[in-house]
């Protein structure tokens, strides 16, 4: 277990240039966010690991902290790290202005019968939190990071939002049961509306330009054309040799 650093200057032939095994090699890294010289790693065994990557060939641990327990996904904005913590059943806002000593600055608890925050995306003053336990997506106002507050909720039968990506007026969702779909979140304080969908079982999504890149449970990475948001169309796919998660 641990972290690997790859050079992608030649996208056709990525090369591993450095690696780091921490906690004696007993680790379970599940998420990562990078800014400047630091990588923030969410680990289901260790918690939060901050790594200095200023020398990519020789990354070093700056700090480890048990302030998160199941950090399935995380996103970074300024000095705050937003973590979907499934075990603690909350969105945690962590102040990482001192990488040697991160501290929890605020939390948002979804409540409900079986909360399990799993996915997170940020856009401006809002965080989008996917809850696979309650089957919901929450829009959370993070303009005050120490007191995040829910402003809207989207829910649907069978919803399991394991991947989120926010861009412009849309939130793109990768869902284990419902496939890929987009929501109009232009009015953050109103219930998001469904715009378009593509059937399947999906784990992760990223969007650039008019294309969505989707990790599919069938062992493929899919490329969807979003030129018409209401009807995404498949334009390409590649077998990954396993089940891609992001």
PDB file of C-alpha atoms in Angstrom:
ATOM      1  CA  UNK A   1       0.000   0.000   0.000  1.00  0.00           C
ATOM      2  CA  UNK A   2       0.936   3.659  -0.226  1.00  0.00           C
ATOM      3  CA  UNK A   3       1.254   6.341  -2.885  1.00  0.00           C
ATOM      4  CA  UNK A   4       2.910   6.421  -6.293  1.00  0.00           C
ATOM      5  CA  UNK A   5       3.953   9.506  -8.249  1.00  0.00           C
ATOM      6  CA  UNK A   6       3.735   9.248 -12.036  1.00  0.00           C
ATOM      7  CA  UNK A   7       5.138  11.430 -14.802  1.00  0.00           C
ATOM      8  CA  UNK A   8       2.577  11.937 -17.562  1.00  0.00           C
ATOM      9  CA  UNK A   9       4.508  14.272 -19.860  1.00  0.00           C
ATOM     10  CA  UNK A  10       4.070  11.515 -22.434  1.00  0.00           C
ATOM     11  CA  UNK A  11       0.418  10.491 -21.983  1.00  0.00           C
ATOM     12  CA  UNK A  12       0.983   7.390 -24.103  1.00  0.00           C
ATOM     13  CA  UNK A  13       3.616   6.081 -21.682  1.00  0.00           C
ATOM     14  CA  UNK A  14       3.202   7.195 -18.053  1.00  0.00           C
ATOM     15  CA  UNK A  15       6.210   6.459 -15.850  1.00  0.00           C
ATOM     16  CA  UNK A  16       6.400   5.901 -12.086  1.00  0.00           C
ATOM     17  CA  UNK A  17       9.008   8.343 -10.762  1.00  0.00           C
ATOM     18  CA  UNK A  18       8.516   7.951  -7.030  1.00  0.00           C
ATOM     19  CA  UNK A  19       6.616   6.038  -4.381  1.00  0.00           C
ATOM     20  CA  UNK A  20       6.006   6.047  -0.663  1.00  0.00           C
ATOM     21  CA  UNK A  21       4.918   3.228   1.630  1.00  0.00           C
ATOM     22  CA  UNK A  22       3.783   4.568   5.003  1.00  0.00           C
ATOM     23  CA  UNK A  23       2.488   2.986   8.205  1.00  0.00           C
ATOM     24  CA  UNK A  24       4.864   0.078   7.695  1.00  0.00           C
ATOM     25  CA  UNK A  25       3.227  -0.707   4.380  1.00  0.00           C
ATOM     26  CA  UNK A  26      -0.101  -1.408   6.095  1.00  0.00           C
ATOM     27  CA  UNK A  27      -2.344   1.162   4.457  1.00  0.00           C
ATOM     28  CA  UNK A  28      -5.546   1.530   2.474  1.00  0.00           C
ATOM     29  CA  UNK A  29      -5.425   4.766   0.492  1.00  0.00           C
ATOM     30  CA  UNK A  30      -8.835   5.492  -1.044  1.00  0.00           C
ATOM     31  CA  UNK A  31      -8.723   9.203  -1.942  1.00  0.00           C
ATOM     32  CA  UNK A  32      -6.277  12.002  -2.724  1.00  0.00           C
ATOM     33  CA  UNK A  33      -6.180  15.747  -3.294  1.00  0.00           C
ATOM     34  CA  UNK A  34      -3.117  17.711  -4.388  1.00  0.00           C
ATOM     35  CA  UNK A  35      -2.181  21.385  -4.081  1.00  0.00           C
ATOM     36  CA  UNK A  36       1.271  22.882  -4.477  1.00  0.00           C
ATOM     37  CA  UNK A  37       3.912  20.812  -2.725  1.00  0.00           C
ATOM     38  CA  UNK A  38       1.468  18.698  -0.738  1.00  0.00           C
ATOM     39  CA  UNK A  39      -0.680  15.638  -1.384  1.00  0.00           C
ATOM     40  CA  UNK A  40      -3.493  14.887   1.041  1.00  0.00           C
ATOM     41  CA  UNK A  41      -4.270  11.181   1.183  1.00  0.00           C
ATOM     42  CA  UNK A  42      -7.396   9.693   2.705  1.00  0.00           C
ATOM     43  CA  UNK A  43      -6.633   6.278   4.146  1.00  0.00           C
ATOM     44  CA  UNK A  44      -9.143   3.872   5.682  1.00  0.00           C
ATOM     45  CA  UNK A  45      -6.462   2.479   7.998  1.00  0.00           C
ATOM     46  CA  UNK A  46      -4.416   5.529   8.980  1.00  0.00           C
ATOM     47  CA  UNK A  47      -6.784   8.466   8.500  1.00  0.00           C
ATOM     48  CA  UNK A  48      -5.394  11.603   6.851  1.00  0.00           C
ATOM     49  CA  UNK A  49      -1.819  11.498   5.576  1.00  0.00           C
ATOM     50  CA  UNK A  50      -0.119  14.696   4.386  1.00  0.00           C
ATOM     51  CA  UNK A  51       2.797  14.065   2.024  1.00  0.00           C
ATOM     52  CA  UNK A  52       5.441  16.485   0.773  1.00  0.00           C
ATOM     53  CA  UNK A  53       5.779  15.893  -2.976  1.00  0.00           C
ATOM     54  CA  UNK A  54       8.120  18.803  -3.740  1.00  0.00           C
ATOM     55  CA  UNK A  55      10.637  16.141  -4.763  1.00  0.00           C
ATOM     56  CA  UNK A  56       8.448  13.740  -6.768  1.00  0.00           C
ATOM     57  CA  UNK A  57      11.165  11.101  -6.757  1.00  0.00           C
ATOM     58  CA  UNK A  58      11.249  11.031  -2.959  1.00  0.00           C
ATOM     59  CA  UNK A  59       7.902  11.941  -1.333  1.00  0.00           C
ATOM     60  CA  UNK A  60       7.945  12.187   2.464  1.00  0.00           C
ATOM     61  CA  UNK A  61       5.270  12.045   5.168  1.00  0.00           C
ATOM     62  CA  UNK A  62       4.618  15.394   6.845  1.00  0.00           C
ATOM     63  CA  UNK A  63       1.904  14.224   9.207  1.00  0.00           C
ATOM     64  CA  UNK A  64      -0.636  11.506   9.884  1.00  0.00           C
ATOM     65  CA  UNK A  65      -3.850  12.052  11.762  1.00  0.00           C
ATOM     66  CA  UNK A  66      -6.836   9.953  12.796  1.00  0.00           C
ATOM     67  CA  UNK A  67      -9.232  12.891  12.369  1.00  0.00           C
ATOM     68  CA  UNK A  68     -10.958  10.992   9.545  1.00  0.00           C
ATOM     69  CA  UNK A  69     -11.993   7.342   9.541  1.00  0.00           C
ATOM     70  CA  UNK A  70     -13.453   6.417   6.154  1.00  0.00           C
ATOM     71  CA  UNK A  71     -12.379   9.276   3.854  1.00  0.00           C
ATOM     72  CA  UNK A  72     -13.875   7.866   0.662  1.00  0.00           C
ATOM     73  CA  UNK A  73     -13.537  11.094  -1.294  1.00  0.00           C
ATOM     74  CA  UNK A  74     -12.121  14.554  -0.694  1.00  0.00           C
ATOM     75  CA  UNK A  75     -11.792  17.937  -2.388  1.00  0.00           C
ATOM     76  CA  UNK A  76      -9.562  20.905  -1.641  1.00  0.00           C
ATOM     77  CA  UNK A  77     -10.385  24.614  -1.725  1.00  0.00           C
ATOM     78  CA  UNK A  78      -7.906  27.126  -0.363  1.00  0.00           C
ATOM     79  CA  UNK A  79      -6.797  26.081   3.090  1.00  0.00           C
ATOM     80  CA  UNK A  80      -9.739  23.730   3.605  1.00  0.00           C
ATOM     81  CA  UNK A  81     -10.019  20.046   2.773  1.00  0.00           C
ATOM     82  CA  UNK A  82     -13.569  18.715   2.447  1.00  0.00           C
ATOM     83  CA  UNK A  83     -13.870  15.023   3.281  1.00  0.00           C
ATOM     84  CA  UNK A  84     -16.808  12.651   2.830  1.00  0.00           C
ATOM     85  CA  UNK A  85     -16.304  10.481   5.919  1.00  0.00           C
ATOM     86  CA  UNK A  86     -18.516   7.410   5.690  1.00  0.00           C
ATOM     87  CA  UNK A  87     -17.769   5.920   9.099  1.00  0.00           C
ATOM     88  CA  UNK A  88     -18.231   9.172  11.013  1.00  0.00           C
ATOM     89  CA  UNK A  89     -21.318   9.885   8.866  1.00  0.00           C
ATOM     90  CA  UNK A  90     -20.433  13.522   8.224  1.00  0.00           C
ATOM     91  CA  UNK A  91     -18.837  15.944   5.821  1.00  0.00           C
ATOM     92  CA  UNK A  92     -15.683  17.132   7.548  1.00  0.00           C
ATOM     93  CA  UNK A  93     -14.044  20.474   6.810  1.00  0.00           C
ATOM     94  CA  UNK A  94     -10.364  20.275   7.728  1.00  0.00           C
ATOM     95  CA  UNK A  95      -8.071  23.270   8.036  1.00  0.00           C
ATOM     96  CA  UNK A  96      -4.759  22.257   6.432  1.00  0.00           C
ATOM     97  CA  UNK A  97      -3.067  25.666   6.624  1.00  0.00           C
ATOM     98  CA  UNK A  98      -0.526  23.910   8.844  1.00  0.00           C
ATOM     99  CA  UNK A  99       0.135  20.634   7.005  1.00  0.00           C
ATOM    100  CA  UNK A 100       1.979  19.289  10.040  1.00  0.00           C
ATOM    101  CA  UNK A 101      -1.127  19.624  12.187  1.00  0.00           C
ATOM    102  CA  UNK A 102      -4.479  19.551  10.335  1.00  0.00           C
ATOM    103  CA  UNK A 103      -7.544  20.325  12.448  1.00  0.00           C
ATOM    104  CA  UNK A 104     -11.279  19.857  11.954  1.00  0.00           C
ATOM    105  CA  UNK A 105     -12.804  23.311  11.416  1.00  0.00           C
ATOM    106  CA  UNK A 106     -16.421  22.298  10.814  1.00  0.00           C
ATOM    107  CA  UNK A 107     -18.792  19.442  10.051  1.00  0.00           C
ATOM    108  CA  UNK A 108     -22.100  18.805   8.354  1.00  0.00           C
ATOM    109  CA  UNK A 109     -24.176  15.799   9.453  1.00  0.00           C
ATOM    110  CA  UNK A 110     -26.795  14.663   6.906  1.00  0.00           C
ATOM    111  CA  UNK A 111     -28.895  12.866   9.495  1.00  0.00           C
ATOM    112  CA  UNK A 112     -31.503  10.415   8.248  1.00  0.00           C
ATOM    113  CA  UNK A 113     -31.748   6.707   8.890  1.00  0.00           C
ATOM    114  CA  UNK A 114     -28.478   5.409   7.437  1.00  0.00           C
ATOM    115  CA  UNK A 115     -26.152   8.277   6.461  1.00  0.00           C
ATOM    116  CA  UNK A 116     -22.966   7.313   4.623  1.00  0.00           C
ATOM    117  CA  UNK A 117     -21.273  10.241   2.889  1.00  0.00           C
ATOM    118  CA  UNK A 118     -19.214   8.908   0.006  1.00  0.00           C
ATOM    119  CA  UNK A 119     -18.660  11.473  -2.754  1.00  0.00           C
ATOM    120  CA  UNK A 120     -17.870  15.180  -2.832  1.00  0.00           C
ATOM    121  CA  UNK A 121     -17.569  17.972  -5.390  1.00  0.00           C
ATOM    122  CA  UNK A 122     -17.019  21.696  -4.901  1.00  0.00           C
ATOM    123  CA  UNK A 123     -18.126  24.732  -6.930  1.00  0.00           C
ATOM    124  CA  UNK A 124     -17.818  28.241  -5.550  1.00  0.00           C
ATOM    125  CA  UNK A 125     -19.456  28.500  -2.154  1.00  0.00           C
ATOM    126  CA  UNK A 126     -21.208  25.147  -2.449  1.00  0.00           C
ATOM    127  CA  UNK A 127     -20.249  21.565  -1.725  1.00  0.00           C
ATOM    128  CA  UNK A 128     -22.177  18.680  -3.259  1.00  0.00           C
ATOM    129  CA  UNK A 129     -22.214  15.649  -0.975  1.00  0.00           C
ATOM    130  CA  UNK A 130     -23.272  12.197  -2.186  1.00  0.00           C
ATOM    131  CA  UNK A 131     -24.792   9.966   0.512  1.00  0.00           C
ATOM    132  CA  UNK A 132     -25.005   6.293  -0.521  1.00  0.00           C
ATOM    133  CA  UNK A 133     -26.705   5.281   2.748  1.00  0.00           C
ATOM    134  CA  UNK A 134     -29.660   7.644   2.602  1.00  0.00           C
ATOM    135  CA  UNK A 135     -29.682   7.682  -1.214  1.00  0.00           C
ATOM    136  CA  UNK A 136     -29.365  11.446  -1.517  1.00  0.00           C
ATOM    137  CA  UNK A 137     -27.249  14.327  -2.779  1.00  0.00           C
ATOM    138  CA  UNK A 138     -27.012  17.385  -0.555  1.00  0.00           C
ATOM    139  CA  UNK A 139     -26.141  20.914  -1.616  1.00  0.00           C
ATOM    140  CA  UNK A 140     -24.214  22.445   1.268  1.00  0.00           C
ATOM    141  CA  UNK A 141     -23.385  26.144   1.667  1.00  0.00           C
ATOM    142  CA  UNK A 142     -19.713  26.338   2.672  1.00  0.00           C
ATOM    143  CA  UNK A 143     -19.340  30.125   2.538  1.00  0.00           C
ATOM    144  CA  UNK A 144     -18.582  29.776   6.257  1.00  0.00           C
ATOM    145  CA  UNK A 145     -16.409  26.636   6.345  1.00  0.00           C
ATOM    146  CA  UNK A 146     -16.741  26.388  10.118  1.00  0.00           C
ATOM    147  CA  UNK A 147     -20.529  26.072   9.868  1.00  0.00           C
ATOM    148  CA  UNK A 148     -21.555  24.316   6.626  1.00  0.00           C
ATOM    149  CA  UNK A 149     -25.321  24.323   6.115  1.00  0.00           C
ATOM    150  CA  UNK A 150     -27.592  22.297   3.836  1.00  0.00           C
ATOM    151  CA  UNK A 151     -29.652  24.348   1.369  1.00  0.00           C
ATOM    152  CA  UNK A 152     -31.173  21.664  -0.879  1.00  0.00           C
ATOM    153  CA  UNK A 153     -31.498  17.895  -1.347  1.00  0.00           C
ATOM    154  CA  UNK A 154     -31.923  15.609  -4.354  1.00  0.00           C
ATOM    155  CA  UNK A 155     -33.169  12.071  -3.814  1.00  0.00           C
ATOM    156  CA  UNK A 156     -34.486   9.309  -6.036  1.00  0.00           C
ATOM    157  CA  UNK A 157     -35.329   5.660  -5.631  1.00  0.00           C
ATOM    158  CA  UNK A 158     -32.194   3.494  -5.722  1.00  0.00           C
ATOM    159  CA  UNK A 159     -29.827   6.472  -5.721  1.00  0.00           C
ATOM    160  CA  UNK A 160     -26.205   5.559  -4.905  1.00  0.00           C
ATOM    161  CA  UNK A 161     -24.049   8.551  -5.925  1.00  0.00           C
ATOM    162  CA  UNK A 162     -20.463   7.312  -5.732  1.00  0.00           C
ATOM    163  CA  UNK A 163     -18.935   9.910  -8.064  1.00  0.00           C
ATOM    164  CA  UNK A 164     -19.675  13.635  -8.478  1.00  0.00           C
ATOM    165  CA  UNK A 165     -18.302  16.364 -10.749  1.00  0.00           C
ATOM    166  CA  UNK A 166     -19.519  19.973 -10.718  1.00  0.00           C
ATOM    167  CA  UNK A 167     -19.135  22.208 -13.755  1.00  0.00           C
ATOM    168  CA  UNK A 168     -21.084  25.363 -14.527  1.00  0.00           C
ATOM    169  CA  UNK A 169     -24.797  24.913 -13.935  1.00  0.00           C
ATOM    170  CA  UNK A 170     -24.570  21.125 -13.901  1.00  0.00           C
ATOM    171  CA  UNK A 171     -23.685  18.434 -11.401  1.00  0.00           C
ATOM    172  CA  UNK A 172     -22.638  15.178 -13.077  1.00  0.00           C
ATOM    173  CA  UNK A 173     -23.267  11.979 -11.158  1.00  0.00           C
ATOM    174  CA  UNK A 174     -21.837   8.473 -11.462  1.00  0.00           C
ATOM    175  CA  UNK A 175     -24.216   6.041  -9.786  1.00  0.00           C
ATOM    176  CA  UNK A 176     -23.827   2.323  -9.143  1.00  0.00           C
ATOM    177  CA  UNK A 177     -27.464   1.565  -9.933  1.00  0.00           C
ATOM    178  CA  UNK A 178     -28.807   4.490 -11.938  1.00  0.00           C
ATOM    179  CA  UNK A 179     -25.812   5.023 -14.214  1.00  0.00           C
ATOM    180  CA  UNK A 180     -24.613   8.440 -15.346  1.00  0.00           C
ATOM    181  CA  UNK A 181     -26.864  11.475 -15.088  1.00  0.00           C
ATOM    182  CA  UNK A 182     -26.723  15.235 -14.883  1.00  0.00           C
ATOM    183  CA  UNK A 183     -28.589  17.622 -12.602  1.00  0.00           C
ATOM    184  CA  UNK A 184     -29.288  21.303 -13.098  1.00  0.00           C
ATOM    185  CA  UNK A 185     -28.042  22.993  -9.914  1.00  0.00           C
ATOM    186  CA  UNK A 186     -28.156  26.571 -11.197  1.00  0.00           C
ATOM    187  CA  UNK A 187     -30.544  27.451  -8.358  1.00  0.00           C
ATOM    188  CA  UNK A 188     -28.611  26.083  -5.411  1.00  0.00           C
ATOM    189  CA  UNK A 189     -31.484  26.644  -2.964  1.00  0.00           C
ATOM    190  CA  UNK A 190     -33.994  24.668  -5.034  1.00  0.00           C
ATOM    191  CA  UNK A 191     -34.279  20.919  -5.549  1.00  0.00           C
ATOM    192  CA  UNK A 192     -31.963  20.000  -8.463  1.00  0.00           C
ATOM    193  CA  UNK A 193     -33.698  18.844 -11.632  1.00  0.00           C
ATOM    194  CA  UNK A 194     -32.741  15.862 -13.761  1.00  0.00           C
ATOM    195  CA  UNK A 195     -31.422  16.894 -17.190  1.00  0.00           C
ATOM    196  CA  UNK A 196     -30.168  13.751 -18.915  1.00  0.00           C
ATOM    197  CA  UNK A 197     -28.925  10.236 -18.231  1.00  0.00           C
ATOM    198  CA  UNK A 198     -27.034   7.257 -19.647  1.00  0.00           C
ATOM    199  CA  UNK A 199     -27.833   3.797 -18.269  1.00  0.00           C
ATOM    200  CA  UNK A 200     -25.242   1.564 -16.623  1.00  0.00           C
ATOM    201  CA  UNK A 201     -23.383   0.983 -13.376  1.00  0.00           C
ATOM    202  CA  UNK A 202     -20.791   3.695 -12.910  1.00  0.00           C
ATOM    203  CA  UNK A 203     -18.251   4.612 -10.234  1.00  0.00           C
ATOM    204  CA  UNK A 204     -16.522   7.839 -11.249  1.00  0.00           C
ATOM    205  CA  UNK A 205     -16.883  10.797 -13.586  1.00  0.00           C
ATOM    206  CA  UNK A 206     -14.883  13.756 -14.860  1.00  0.00           C
ATOM    207  CA  UNK A 207     -15.996  16.308 -17.436  1.00  0.00           C
ATOM    208  CA  UNK A 208     -13.972  18.457 -19.825  1.00  0.00           C
ATOM    209  CA  UNK A 209     -15.518  20.481 -22.605  1.00  0.00           C
ATOM    210  CA  UNK A 210     -18.408  18.561 -24.139  1.00  0.00           C
ATOM    211  CA  UNK A 211     -17.212  15.142 -22.983  1.00  0.00           C
ATOM    212  CA  UNK A 212     -17.751  13.107 -19.831  1.00  0.00           C
ATOM    213  CA  UNK A 213     -15.227  10.426 -18.897  1.00  0.00           C
ATOM    214  CA  UNK A 214     -16.925   7.709 -16.902  1.00  0.00           C
ATOM    215  CA  UNK A 215     -15.551   4.756 -14.927  1.00  0.00           C
ATOM    216  CA  UNK A 216     -17.851   1.839 -15.668  1.00  0.00           C
ATOM    217  CA  UNK A 217     -18.482  -1.239 -13.537  1.00  0.00           C
ATOM    218  CA  UNK A 218     -18.136  -3.488 -16.599  1.00  0.00           C
ATOM    219  CA  UNK A 219     -14.378  -2.847 -16.682  1.00  0.00           C
ATOM    220  CA  UNK A 220     -14.409  -0.011 -19.201  1.00  0.00           C
ATOM    221  CA  UNK A 221     -13.717   3.699 -19.280  1.00  0.00           C
ATOM    222  CA  UNK A 222     -16.462   5.392 -21.284  1.00  0.00           C
ATOM    223  CA  UNK A 223     -16.480   8.660 -23.207  1.00  0.00           C
ATOM    224  CA  UNK A 224     -19.888  10.336 -23.471  1.00  0.00           C
ATOM    225  CA  UNK A 225     -20.743  13.269 -25.697  1.00  0.00           C
ATOM    226  CA  UNK A 226     -22.666  15.953 -23.778  1.00  0.00           C
ATOM    227  CA  UNK A 227     -23.322  18.306 -26.668  1.00  0.00           C
ATOM    228  CA  UNK A 228     -26.994  17.663 -26.009  1.00  0.00           C
ATOM    229  CA  UNK A 229     -27.205  17.476 -22.220  1.00  0.00           C
ATOM    230  CA  UNK A 230     -30.574  15.740 -22.254  1.00  0.00           C
ATOM    231  CA  UNK A 231     -29.295  12.811 -24.327  1.00  0.00           C
ATOM    232  CA  UNK A 232     -25.661  11.857 -23.612  1.00  0.00           C
ATOM    233  CA  UNK A 233     -24.292   9.527 -26.279  1.00  0.00           C
ATOM    234  CA  UNK A 234     -21.451   7.012 -26.160  1.00  0.00           C
ATOM    235  CA  UNK A 235     -18.610   7.950 -28.494  1.00  0.00           C
ATOM    236  CA  UNK A 236     -15.857   5.636 -27.255  1.00  0.00           C
ATOM    237  CA  UNK A 237     -14.681   3.173 -24.618  1.00  0.00           C
ATOM    238  CA  UNK A 238     -11.533   1.366 -23.563  1.00  0.00           C
ATOM    239  CA  UNK A 239     -11.109  -1.789 -21.507  1.00  0.00           C
ATOM    240  CA  UNK A 240      -9.161  -1.113 -18.319  1.00  0.00           C
ATOM    241  CA  UNK A 241      -8.400  -4.689 -17.294  1.00  0.00           C
ATOM    242  CA  UNK A 242     -10.336  -4.250 -14.045  1.00  0.00           C
ATOM    243  CA  UNK A 243     -13.172  -2.284 -12.524  1.00  0.00           C
ATOM    244  CA  UNK A 244     -12.125   1.399 -12.547  1.00  0.00           C
ATOM    245  CA  UNK A 245     -13.299   3.383  -9.513  1.00  0.00           C
ATOM    246  CA  UNK A 246     -12.498   6.895 -10.677  1.00  0.00           C
TER     247      UNK A 246
END
